[in-house]
Amino acid sequence: MGLTICKKICKECPFSTSSPKGWLGPHSLEGVLDAQQRGKLFSCHMLRKDEMSSEDIESGEVRICRGFIASASKSGIAFDQDSKTGKALKGLQELVAREAKEDNSTILSRQEFEKHHGGHLPGRAIPKADMLRRLGYRI
């Protein structure tokens, strides 16, 4: 696997504090959080293309999002060493740490990411039981 990573985090990167709140393009909040937690490949939004395949990412043709890796590190997520993908992501995580190009205060942790991109969702702002009660359901 020949993964490559962005040289820097762009200001529109969804893992940056300067990104537009709630904007994740074609992705869902849960999908992005799941990809990070499970160590899946997540490409840079600036390099995505129509009909992109996982092979495009695995070959290094489409780079991994640097913000995705930096956010995982800030959140204490260590990628799994037991899989080929996990080992490759761990290598990128170590590279980002060694290069130390990012100001950690501009990177969203997993919890900050969820608030930044999901805080506008009623289900995230109000506990589910309370929301159901407000909608007239008996709980």
Tab-separated table of C-alpha atoms in Angstrom:
chain	number	residue	atom	x	y	z
A	1	MET	CA	0.000	0.000	0.000
A	2	GLY	CA	1.522	3.303	-1.094
A	3	LEU	CA	-0.507	5.855	0.833
A	4	THR	CA	0.369	9.522	0.468
A	5	ILE	CA	-0.773	12.432	2.617
A	6	CYS	CA	-1.453	16.110	1.999
A	7	LYS	CA	1.522	18.374	2.673
A	8	LYS	CA	-0.593	20.736	4.786
A	9	ILE	CA	-4.101	21.139	6.131
A	10	CYS	CA	-6.225	23.440	3.991
A	11	LYS	CA	-8.463	26.007	5.659
A	12	GLU	CA	-11.577	24.235	4.326
A	13	CYS	CA	-10.479	20.885	5.775
A	14	PRO	CA	-13.414	19.497	7.799
A	15	PHE	CA	-10.966	18.699	10.619
A	16	SER	CA	-9.859	22.343	10.878
A	17	THR	CA	-11.420	24.872	13.250
A	18	SER	CA	-11.723	27.247	10.262
A	19	SER	CA	-13.931	24.875	8.252
A	20	PRO	CA	-17.571	25.775	7.568
A	21	LYS	CA	-19.667	24.388	10.424
A	22	GLY	CA	-21.823	21.449	9.447
A	23	TRP	CA	-20.355	21.071	5.955
A	24	LEU	CA	-19.087	17.563	5.250
A	25	GLY	CA	-19.803	17.368	1.535
A	26	PRO	CA	-21.254	13.985	0.608
A	27	HIS	CA	-20.364	12.453	3.984
A	28	SER	CA	-22.473	12.021	7.095
A	29	LEU	CA	-21.147	12.975	10.508
A	30	GLU	CA	-21.491	9.382	11.679
A	31	GLY	CA	-19.711	8.083	8.581
A	32	VAL	CA	-16.685	10.321	9.114
A	33	LEU	CA	-16.460	9.517	12.831
A	34	ASP	CA	-16.792	5.795	12.072
A	35	ALA	CA	-14.056	5.957	9.425
A	36	GLN	CA	-11.699	7.563	11.922
A	37	GLN	CA	-12.513	5.193	14.774
A	38	ARG	CA	-12.271	2.075	12.592
A	39	GLY	CA	-9.134	3.170	10.744
A	40	LYS	CA	-10.611	3.433	7.266
A	41	LEU	CA	-9.038	5.391	4.441
A	42	PHE	CA	-10.274	8.982	4.197
A	43	SER	CA	-9.086	11.043	1.248
A	44	CYS	CA	-8.599	14.796	1.025
A	45	HIS	CA	-11.803	16.534	-0.065
A	46	MET	CA	-9.830	18.708	-2.498
A	47	LEU	CA	-8.542	15.683	-4.409
A	48	ARG	CA	-11.698	13.611	-4.700
A	49	LYS	CA	-12.861	12.823	-8.189
A	50	ASP	CA	-15.845	11.216	-9.848
A	51	GLU	CA	-15.668	7.438	-9.919
A	52	MET	CA	-12.757	7.372	-7.486
A	53	SER	CA	-11.898	3.912	-6.152
A	54	SER	CA	-10.144	2.664	-3.047
A	55	GLU	CA	-7.277	1.637	-5.343
A	56	ASP	CA	-6.770	5.318	-6.213
A	57	ILE	CA	-6.195	6.032	-2.520
A	58	GLU	CA	-4.181	2.867	-1.795
A	59	SER	CA	-1.816	3.602	-4.702
A	60	GLY	CA	-1.188	7.148	-3.469
A	61	GLU	CA	-2.788	8.771	-6.522
A	62	VAL	CA	-5.356	10.385	-4.197
A	63	ARG	CA	-3.872	11.562	-0.900
A	64	ILE	CA	-5.119	10.874	2.620
A	65	CYS	CA	-6.496	13.925	4.434
A	66	ARG	CA	-3.834	15.307	6.771
A	67	GLY	CA	-6.534	16.742	9.048
A	68	PHE	CA	-8.077	13.273	9.405
A	69	ILE	CA	-4.758	11.914	10.690
A	70	ALA	CA	-3.981	14.932	12.923
A	71	SER	CA	-7.484	14.805	14.415
A	72	ALA	CA	-7.122	11.100	15.190
A	73	SER	CA	-3.839	11.799	16.994
A	74	LYS	CA	-5.333	14.694	18.966
A	75	SER	CA	-8.221	12.395	19.933
A	76	GLY	CA	-5.936	9.626	21.182
A	77	ILE	CA	-6.832	7.262	18.335
A	78	ALA	CA	-3.972	4.928	17.478
A	79	PHE	CA	-4.539	3.074	14.224
A	80	ASP	CA	-4.634	-0.733	14.395
A	81	GLN	CA	-1.337	-2.433	13.641
A	82	ASP	CA	-3.049	-5.746	12.812
A	83	SER	CA	-4.264	-4.743	9.353
A	84	LYS	CA	-2.459	-3.545	6.248
A	85	THR	CA	-4.542	-0.354	6.214
A	86	GLY	CA	-3.976	0.236	9.928
A	87	LYS	CA	-0.206	-0.125	9.564
A	88	ALA	CA	-0.169	2.311	6.641
A	89	LEU	CA	-2.293	4.855	8.542
A	90	LYS	CA	-0.079	4.434	11.620
A	91	GLY	CA	2.928	5.259	9.430
A	92	LEU	CA	1.222	8.457	8.265
A	93	GLN	CA	0.279	9.279	11.860
A	94	GLU	CA	3.937	8.964	12.891
A	95	LEU	CA	5.014	11.108	9.913
A	96	VAL	CA	2.556	13.890	10.835
A	97	ALA	CA	3.786	13.781	14.453
A	98	ARG	CA	7.453	13.949	13.353
A	99	GLU	CA	6.858	16.833	10.957
A	100	ALA	CA	4.819	18.753	13.580
A	101	LYS	CA	3.567	21.289	11.005
A	102	GLU	CA	0.153	21.787	12.602
A	103	ASP	CA	-0.874	24.094	15.402
A	104	ASN	CA	-2.840	21.632	17.525
A	105	SER	CA	-5.310	24.351	18.539
A	106	THR	CA	-6.504	24.582	14.903
A	107	ILE	CA	-7.269	20.844	14.676
A	108	LEU	CA	-10.638	19.510	15.792
A	109	SER	CA	-10.521	16.520	18.124
A	110	ARG	CA	-13.198	13.877	17.631
A	111	GLN	CA	-15.396	15.527	20.280
A	112	GLU	CA	-14.804	19.015	18.847
A	113	PHE	CA	-15.469	17.699	15.326
A	114	GLU	CA	-18.802	16.264	16.432
A	115	LYS	CA	-19.821	19.548	18.051
A	116	HIS	CA	-18.533	21.661	15.123
A	117	HIS	CA	-20.318	19.633	12.448
A	118	GLY	CA	-23.242	18.161	14.347
A	119	GLY	CA	-24.144	20.750	16.968
A	120	HIS	CA	-26.832	22.138	14.661
A	121	LEU	CA	-28.616	18.774	14.534
A	122	PRO	CA	-31.517	18.663	17.003
A	123	GLY	CA	-30.752	15.049	17.876
A	124	ARG	CA	-27.275	16.059	19.008
A	125	ALA	CA	-28.254	19.180	20.928
A	126	ILE	CA	-31.128	17.605	22.871
A	127	PRO	CA	-31.005	14.132	24.447
A	128	LYS	CA	-33.024	11.698	22.331
A	129	ALA	CA	-35.501	10.873	25.138
A	130	ASP	CA	-36.228	14.581	25.670
A	131	MET	CA	-36.702	15.142	21.961
A	132	LEU	CA	-39.135	12.223	21.705
A	133	ARG	CA	-41.115	13.578	24.680
A	134	ARG	CA	-41.293	16.995	23.008
A	135	LEU	CA	-42.634	15.318	19.896
A	136	GLY	CA	-45.426	13.784	21.971
A	137	TYR	CA	-44.100	10.261	22.463
A	138	ARG	CA	-44.490	8.583	25.840
A	139	ILE	CA	-41.274	7.189	27.161
